[in-house]
Every structure is written in structure tokens, then in C-alpha cells.
Amino acid sequence: MRLAGLTLQGFKSFADKTEFAFDDAVTGIVGPNGCGKSNVVDAIKWVLGERSSKSLRGKEMIDVIFAGSAGRSPSGMASVMLTFHNPVLDEGAEAEDILQGQTEEFADDDATEEEAERVRADRRRRGLPIEADEVQVERRLHRDGTSQYLINGKKARLRDIRDLFLDTGIGADAYSIIEQGKVDRMLLASPQERRGILEEAAGIAKYRQRRVEAQRKLDRSQDNLRSLRDNLESTERRLRIVKGQAAKARQFQALDAEYKANRLALAFDQYDELRQRLDGLTSRLNKLSEERDEAQRALAAVEHEKQEAELARHDAVEARRAIDAERQAAAHAAEAAAQRIEMAERSIAELSERMEADQRRAAELESGASAC
Ligand code: ATP
């Protein structure tokens, strides 16, 4: 595996697309002060995932985008791409050993399916664990702050870039990039920092990293185990409760069935009793209907008689009224006759008195005439 090329566009002083081809022989970049040599190193660090703008000699990350010059307007995007040759390594004993070591490691390490798949994919061992003869890693940054990593043209995460170069000595902080002042820093580094550099060079970092990841997984598994135990306890508690509820439910079902059977028997008894009562009532109803018809017939006869009696009474009232009128007329006639009798008697009495008076005068006159 070997660095084959570097392509920059819109990155710092490289406004135009600029390609560096690194041939087999030793390559050096020379130039006067300020011509952009350090910008090349910055570009390599940046594409490998450098996140400190200070380390790239800027204030903020968008400072890496070409800021414009007297005759040229600023770029909208910075892009840096590294190209690696990634041939198949010797498939002899060394590669087999590596593969064997990895297989055992994953077998012990509760490897995920993804990791196992990766080992299978690495069967034809290459410097970079990607099944391609050429690997291109690209980083892009737009002026609006959006950025992308790409591996062979496909979107990737920073973590994918870091995993890709693990233990290759390539990386933003790795020993393969020794920029201005870094030799001094390495000589003055603390034993711990120096150990980190040496471990990276010796290829131990990969295992250290995996140990950290394994430890993290172990911690996560222990957390999961703890929460599973808690869940188990609460599930057991719930199971006990549910068992009690199930026993109650079974008892309820038995009692309910008994209740339903009793209710059915009672309903049958009630049905029979009601049926008998209904039969009795039906025959009584028939009898009463007959009696009612009889009574209606009798009532009709009585009604008829009553109507006839009414007519007779009406005739009698009429007759009595006629008799009363006759009686009244007779009374008037009797009264008039009595008055006439009384007047006649009074006339007779008067005439009698007058006749007596006439008779006396006549007698007197006769006696007077005889005396003469
Ligand atoms: P030295 O040998 O002094 O370290 P050098 O050759 O490494 O110099 P660099 O420091 O890489 O040069 O380049 C500095 C140049 O890059 C300066 O001219 C600066 O104006 C230019 N530069 C840096 N950032 C940008 C940017 N964002 N846009 C345009 N030009 C930039």
C-alpha cells in the first residue's frame, strides 16, 4: 500500500485543481517561503480528519477554503483527495498468520457478524481493508459549513476514515506526518506521548483500540445483564401476580360455568311453570270470552227492552200531559159553572125577595082596596 496522489481544489492557496502524483521514487516538495508547502501538509492532515482549525493554522475551519486574492474571488468549497495504491499483499504464510490471528481473536471476542464479514472480506489481505486496488479518500467543506467524507466516492463517517488507516501509521496525528516543529515536539514529548507514537508504529494501537472497544462492549453487556436481571426479577414478580390472577380466573370460570348451568336449569323450571300458567290462563281466557259474549248478548237484549220501555214511558208521559190538560179544562169549566150557579142563585134570591116584596105590596094594596 502506498500514497499515490494528492488532489486539492479550493483548499487554502490551491484555488485551482492541483494534482500531486507521488511516484515510486522519493518525492520532495520544494519552494520558496510562503509558496504553500505547509498547505500541502495541512491538506493531508485535514483529509485524514483533523478537527482542530488551530492545528491547520486557521481561526475556524472554513479558513481552509480559498479566501480569494487580488484577481480571484473566493471559492465556495474546499476539497482534498488522497489516492492510495492498495494491491493484494503476498498471500503466503504471513497473510495466513494475520488472518488466523484475526479469526481467533474474533472467535474469542464474541465478534459481531459485521466483524466476521470483514475478516472474510480481508481474506485476500491488502494494506487497507477495502477490496479495491485503489482507495480514494476525500473530504469536502462548503462555505455554509456542511462537510462530507467520501471513501471511493461513497459517503463515509470520520470514524470510517480512522478505522481505514488504523495501524498504518497514517492519520492526522500519526507519526507518518512530521510537519515543521514536530521533530522538536517528539523529542520533547512525555514518555506517555512517546509510547503512543511507538505503539502506533509497532501496530499495537489497533489491539489497544480493540481492547478499549471490547471493554466498552463488556461494560455495555454488564449493564445489559444488570438491567436484564432487574427485568427478570420484575418479570418473576409479575409472573407470581399473573399466576395468582390466572388461578382466580380459572376459579371464576368454573364458578361462572356452574352459575350458568344453574341459571339454565332455573330458566327451564320457570319456563315449565310459566308454560303451565299460560295454558291455565289461556283456557280461563277462552271461558271468560265466552261469558263475555253471553253477557254482551244479554246486554243487547236488555238494551232493546230498555229502548222499548223508553218509548212506552214517552207515550205515557204524553198521555198524562193530555189528561192534565183535560183535567185543567174541566176544572176551569167547573169553576165557571160554579160562578154561574152562584150568580143564578143570587138572581133567584133577589127575584124571590122582589116577588115577596111585590106580593106584600099586592096584599097591602088588596087590603087597602077592600077597606074602601
Ligand atoms: P514557509 O516555508 O514559510 O512555511 P510555506 O511554503 O509552507 O511557507 P504556507 O504557509 O503553506 O507556505 O502558505 C502560506 C500561503 O498560503 C500564504 O501566502 C497565504 O496567503 C496562503 N493562504 C493560506 N490560507 C489561505 C486561504 N484560505 N486562501 C488563500 N490563500 C491562503
XYZ file of C-alpha atoms and ligand atoms in Angstrom:
403
model
C 0.000 0.000 0.000
C 1.395 3.380 -0.995
C 0.359 7.008 -1.282
C -0.085 7.608 -4.977
C -1.605 11.036 -5.297
C -2.993 14.151 -3.710
C -5.610 16.338 -5.364
C -6.527 19.751 -3.984
C -9.144 22.205 -5.126
C -10.202 25.366 -3.355
C -8.006 24.427 -0.363
C -6.031 27.357 1.078
C -3.694 28.729 -1.626
C -4.729 25.995 -4.119
C -7.669 27.692 -5.796
C -7.406 25.606 -8.970
C -7.470 21.877 -9.109
C -3.928 20.751 -8.353
C -2.734 17.182 -8.547
C 0.417 15.743 -6.965
C 1.488 12.362 -8.258
C 3.792 10.529 -5.843
C 5.848 8.113 -7.899
C 7.847 5.191 -6.634
C 10.944 7.244 -6.135
C 11.351 9.607 -3.227
C 9.265 12.741 -3.727
C 10.028 16.098 -2.182
C 8.219 19.404 -2.372
C 10.479 22.359 -2.538
C 9.758 26.023 -2.979
C 10.361 29.471 -1.573
C 8.960 30.606 1.730
C 5.240 31.176 1.632
C 4.670 29.292 -1.616
C 2.307 26.770 0.036
C 4.426 23.753 1.099
C 2.904 23.643 4.567
C -0.553 23.936 2.994
C 0.110 20.534 1.365
C 0.808 19.023 4.777
C -2.284 20.769 6.161
C -4.317 19.307 3.306
C -3.135 15.762 4.111
C -3.881 16.241 7.821
C -7.271 17.742 7.000
C -8.412 14.946 4.684
C -7.366 12.419 7.341
C -9.809 14.019 9.773
C -8.001 16.883 11.532
C -10.616 18.746 13.536
C -8.515 21.490 15.103
C -8.532 24.631 12.961
C -5.642 25.888 15.070
C -3.520 22.916 14.040
C -4.326 23.892 10.426
C -3.166 27.406 11.179
C -6.589 28.988 10.931
C -9.142 30.560 13.274
C -12.060 28.451 12.154
C -12.434 25.525 9.847
C -13.790 27.487 6.872
C -10.453 29.330 6.794
C -9.153 26.338 4.816
C -11.357 27.341 1.870
C -9.527 29.521 -0.642
C -10.234 33.069 0.603
C -9.669 34.831 -2.716
C -6.852 37.011 -3.998
C -6.438 40.318 -5.826
C -7.569 38.896 -9.152
C -9.667 35.971 -7.979
C -12.874 35.612 -5.992
C -13.116 33.163 -3.039
C -14.030 29.512 -3.590
C -17.311 28.061 -2.325
C -15.824 24.712 -1.429
C -12.534 23.128 -0.410
C -11.800 19.577 -1.483
C -8.799 17.358 -0.801
C -8.440 13.799 -2.043
C -5.739 11.245 -1.241
C -5.220 8.300 -3.553
C -3.568 5.081 -2.351
C -2.453 2.059 -4.288
C -3.847 -0.884 -2.412
C -2.579 -4.078 -4.053
C -3.110 -7.588 -2.731
C -0.282 -8.492 -0.397
C 1.685 -11.715 -0.502
C -0.923 -14.434 0.091
C 1.705 -16.637 1.722
C 2.248 -17.606 5.321
C 2.376 -14.055 6.617
C -1.080 -13.181 5.346
C -2.424 -16.526 6.605
C -0.928 -15.807 10.030
C -2.587 -12.436 10.108
C -5.881 -13.955 9.037
C -5.567 -16.810 11.537
C -4.774 -14.357 14.302
C -7.787 -12.229 13.414
C -10.123 -15.225 13.193
C -9.056 -16.484 16.611
C -9.320 -13.030 18.039
C -12.875 -12.598 16.792
C -13.840 -16.111 17.897
C -12.737 -15.239 21.444
C -14.101 -11.771 21.309
C -17.728 -12.535 20.664
C -17.293 -10.954 17.230
C -20.332 -9.430 15.629
C -21.491 -10.699 12.270
C -20.222 -7.438 10.747
C -16.695 -8.027 12.048
C -16.720 -11.652 10.924
C -17.807 -10.469 7.498
C -14.919 -8.020 7.476
C -12.464 -10.819 8.212
C -13.897 -12.836 5.341
C -13.634 -9.800 3.051
C -9.994 -9.372 4.147
C -9.182 -12.945 3.153
C -7.187 -11.509 0.295
C -5.214 -9.281 2.573
C -4.492 -5.732 1.428
C -2.792 -2.817 3.157
C -6.119 -1.017 3.522
C -9.056 -3.281 4.375
C -11.051 -2.461 1.254
C -11.443 -4.795 -1.706
C -10.113 -2.309 -4.238
C -6.706 -1.855 -5.887
C -7.010 1.893 -5.474
C -8.520 3.694 -2.497
C -9.503 7.344 -2.650
C -10.305 9.263 0.487
C -11.850 12.685 0.080
C -13.006 15.472 2.375
C -15.145 18.390 1.260
C -16.147 21.534 3.110
C -18.657 24.100 1.851
C -18.792 27.719 2.884
C -22.178 27.125 4.596
C -20.348 24.767 6.967
C -21.593 21.477 5.551
C -18.927 18.837 5.053
C -18.558 15.323 3.741
C -16.101 12.466 3.829
C -16.016 10.043 0.936
C -14.258 6.724 0.515
C -14.059 5.720 -3.126
C -16.854 8.203 -3.911
C -19.236 6.875 -1.262
C -20.255 8.932 1.734
C -18.446 7.874 4.902
C -18.036 8.912 8.524
C -14.879 10.274 10.125
C -14.803 7.056 12.121
C -14.673 5.038 8.888
C -11.635 7.066 7.775
C -9.919 6.485 11.107
C -10.707 2.745 11.038
C -9.401 2.542 7.494
C -5.951 3.822 8.478
C -5.709 2.200 11.895
C -2.153 0.893 12.471
C -0.917 2.036 9.084
C 0.907 4.998 10.600
C -1.341 7.264 8.507
C -3.534 9.741 10.338
C -3.958 13.377 11.254
C -1.841 12.858 14.411
C 0.176 9.898 13.181
C 3.949 9.676 13.005
C 3.922 9.490 9.202
C 3.276 13.233 9.040
C 6.124 15.145 10.517
C 5.454 18.798 9.990
C 7.524 21.823 10.896
C 8.404 21.767 14.566
C 7.081 18.251 15.099
C 10.537 16.657 15.481
C 11.145 19.025 18.352
C 7.778 18.141 19.817
C 8.544 14.415 19.529
C 11.877 14.814 21.247
C 10.274 16.850 23.994
C 7.204 14.563 24.238
C 6.316 12.971 27.558
C 7.032 9.258 27.937
C 3.320 8.589 27.608
C 3.036 10.557 24.340
C 6.174 8.882 23.006
C 4.749 5.493 23.942
C 1.621 6.352 21.902
C 3.801 7.143 18.863
C 5.811 3.951 19.240
C 2.700 1.821 19.745
C 1.192 3.266 16.594
C 4.438 2.456 14.725
C 4.560 -1.078 16.129
C 0.925 -1.745 15.175
C -0.180 -2.232 18.765
C -2.625 0.654 18.637
C -5.095 -1.486 16.710
C -5.198 -4.037 19.533
C -5.291 -1.328 22.156
C -8.192 0.250 20.319
C -9.941 -3.111 20.041
C -9.307 -3.752 23.729
C -10.930 -0.404 24.538
C -13.855 -1.286 22.301
C -14.089 -4.779 23.804
C -14.007 -3.282 27.297
C -16.732 -0.836 26.245
C -18.779 -3.731 24.876
C -18.153 -5.706 28.060
C -19.334 -2.743 30.155
C -22.374 -2.403 27.945
C -23.026 -6.146 28.246
C -22.700 -5.926 32.022
C -25.117 -3.007 32.064
C -27.467 -5.005 29.860
C -27.048 -8.031 32.138
C -27.842 -5.902 35.174
C -30.911 -4.428 33.550
C -31.904 -7.921 32.345
C -31.602 -9.215 35.918
C -33.771 -6.335 37.103
C -36.232 -7.104 34.335
C -36.134 -10.800 35.241
C -36.890 -10.018 38.872
C -39.756 -7.741 37.955
C -40.973 -10.318 35.402
C -40.864 -13.029 38.087
C -42.791 -10.763 40.412
C -45.309 -10.100 37.677
C -45.409 -13.844 36.898
C -46.333 -14.603 40.505
C -49.069 -11.991 40.368
C -50.242 -13.268 36.991
C -50.248 -16.864 38.310
C -52.475 -15.758 41.213
C -54.685 -13.918 38.760
C -54.788 -16.993 36.492
C -55.877 -19.230 39.420
C -58.575 -16.697 40.273
C -59.590 -16.556 36.634
C -59.815 -20.378 36.483
C -61.912 -20.398 39.675
C -64.063 -17.672 38.215
C -64.518 -19.702 35.012
C -65.597 -22.820 36.990
C -67.993 -20.798 39.143
C -69.273 -18.977 36.119
C -69.950 -22.276 34.313
C -71.757 -23.591 37.411
C -73.717 -20.367 37.675
C -74.686 -20.550 34.014
C -75.795 -24.230 34.356
C -77.874 -23.361 37.432
C -79.333 -20.378 35.714
C -80.249 -22.542 32.729
C -81.917 -25.182 34.940
C -83.799 -22.440 36.771
C -84.846 -20.920 33.478
C -86.163 -24.315 32.300
C -88.133 -24.720 35.574
C -89.502 -21.210 35.271
C -90.356 -21.880 31.653
C -92.328 -25.028 32.546
C -94.150 -23.223 35.344
C -94.940 -20.264 33.142
C -96.000 -22.581 30.332
C -98.493 -24.295 32.703
C -99.722 -20.961 33.980
C -100.114 -19.755 30.442
C -102.148 -22.840 29.479
C -104.433 -22.317 32.538
C -104.797 -18.635 31.807
C -105.483 -19.322 28.123
C -108.335 -21.726 28.907
C -109.658 -19.282 31.506
C -109.459 -16.515 28.961
C -111.438 -18.613 26.485
C -114.083 -19.284 29.122
C -114.261 -15.637 30.069
C -114.517 -14.708 26.393
C -117.493 -16.980 26.050
C -119.048 -15.474 29.202
C -118.363 -12.027 27.878
C -120.068 -12.883 24.564
C -123.047 -14.246 26.525
C -123.197 -11.117 28.684
C -122.937 -8.957 25.562
C -125.868 -10.792 24.056
C -127.892 -10.365 27.306
C -126.897 -6.717 27.426
C -128.109 -6.226 23.872
C -131.484 -7.784 24.773
C -131.761 -5.581 27.866
C -130.827 -2.572 25.773
C -133.568 -3.439 23.354
C -136.117 -3.814 26.192
C -134.936 -0.554 27.658
C -135.456 1.214 24.360
C -138.993 -0.174 24.168
C -139.686 0.847 27.794
C -138.374 4.313 26.959
C -140.823 4.532 24.086
C -143.685 3.333 26.362
C -142.675 5.841 29.018
C -142.620 8.582 26.430
C -146.155 7.592 25.313
C -147.332 7.520 28.956
C -145.873 10.985 29.596
C -147.641 12.258 26.504
C -150.955 10.669 27.668
C -150.563 12.104 31.135
C -149.900 15.526 29.673
C -153.148 15.259 27.630
C -155.084 14.140 30.709
C -153.659 17.029 32.729
C -154.779 19.449 30.027
C -158.234 17.866 30.010
C -158.371 17.963 33.794
C -157.368 21.595 33.809
C -160.010 22.457 31.195
C -162.610 20.547 33.246
C -161.567 22.448 36.396
C -161.957 25.728 34.564
C -165.332 24.661 33.254
C -166.401 23.564 36.776
C -165.256 26.851 38.228
C -167.150 28.819 35.537
C -170.232 26.670 36.159
C -169.979 27.285 39.930
C -169.717 31.021 39.304
C -172.749 30.871 37.004
C -174.635 28.833 39.652
C -173.734 31.333 42.309
C -174.891 34.232 40.091
C -178.089 32.369 39.214
C -178.748 31.667 42.942
C -178.117 35.275 43.737
C -180.548 36.319 40.924
C -183.084 33.796 42.232
C -182.681 35.164 45.776
C -183.089 38.700 44.516
C -186.071 37.742 42.389
C -187.547 35.867 45.416
C -187.118 38.912 47.607
C -188.610 41.096 44.925
C -191.520 38.701 44.439
C -192.102 38.628 48.172
C -191.968 42.412 48.263
C -194.336 42.531 45.266
C -196.594 40.039 46.976
C -196.655 42.095 50.129
C -197.462 45.250 48.209
C -200.103 43.424 46.345
C -201.550 42.200 49.590
C -201.382 45.600 51.081
C -202.980 47.052 48.006
C -205.707 44.423 48.120
C -206.330 45.043 51.768
C -206.456 48.768 51.131
C -208.946 48.338 48.293
C -211.280 46.151 50.372
C -211.275 48.684 53.169
C -212.505 51.307 50.778
P 7.038 28.566 4.869
O 8.145 27.925 4.164
O 7.300 29.984 5.286
O 6.448 27.765 5.973
P 5.124 27.592 3.032
O 5.704 27.423 1.706
O 4.875 26.441 3.867
O 5.864 28.729 3.801
P 2.399 28.100 3.513
O 2.495 28.589 4.891
O 1.919 26.729 3.270
O 3.743 28.336 2.769
O 1.471 29.019 2.647
C 1.162 30.297 3.055
C 0.388 30.919 1.907
O -0.898 30.362 1.793
C 0.224 32.388 2.185
O 0.550 33.094 1.026
C -1.264 32.542 2.469
O -1.774 33.757 1.949
C -1.840 31.395 1.687
N -3.132 31.018 2.259
C -3.321 30.424 3.463
N -4.656 30.237 3.650
C -5.303 30.720 2.538
C -6.684 30.806 2.146
N -7.679 30.354 2.885
N -6.947 31.338 0.970
C -5.982 31.837 0.167
N -4.673 31.758 0.476
C -4.324 31.210 1.664
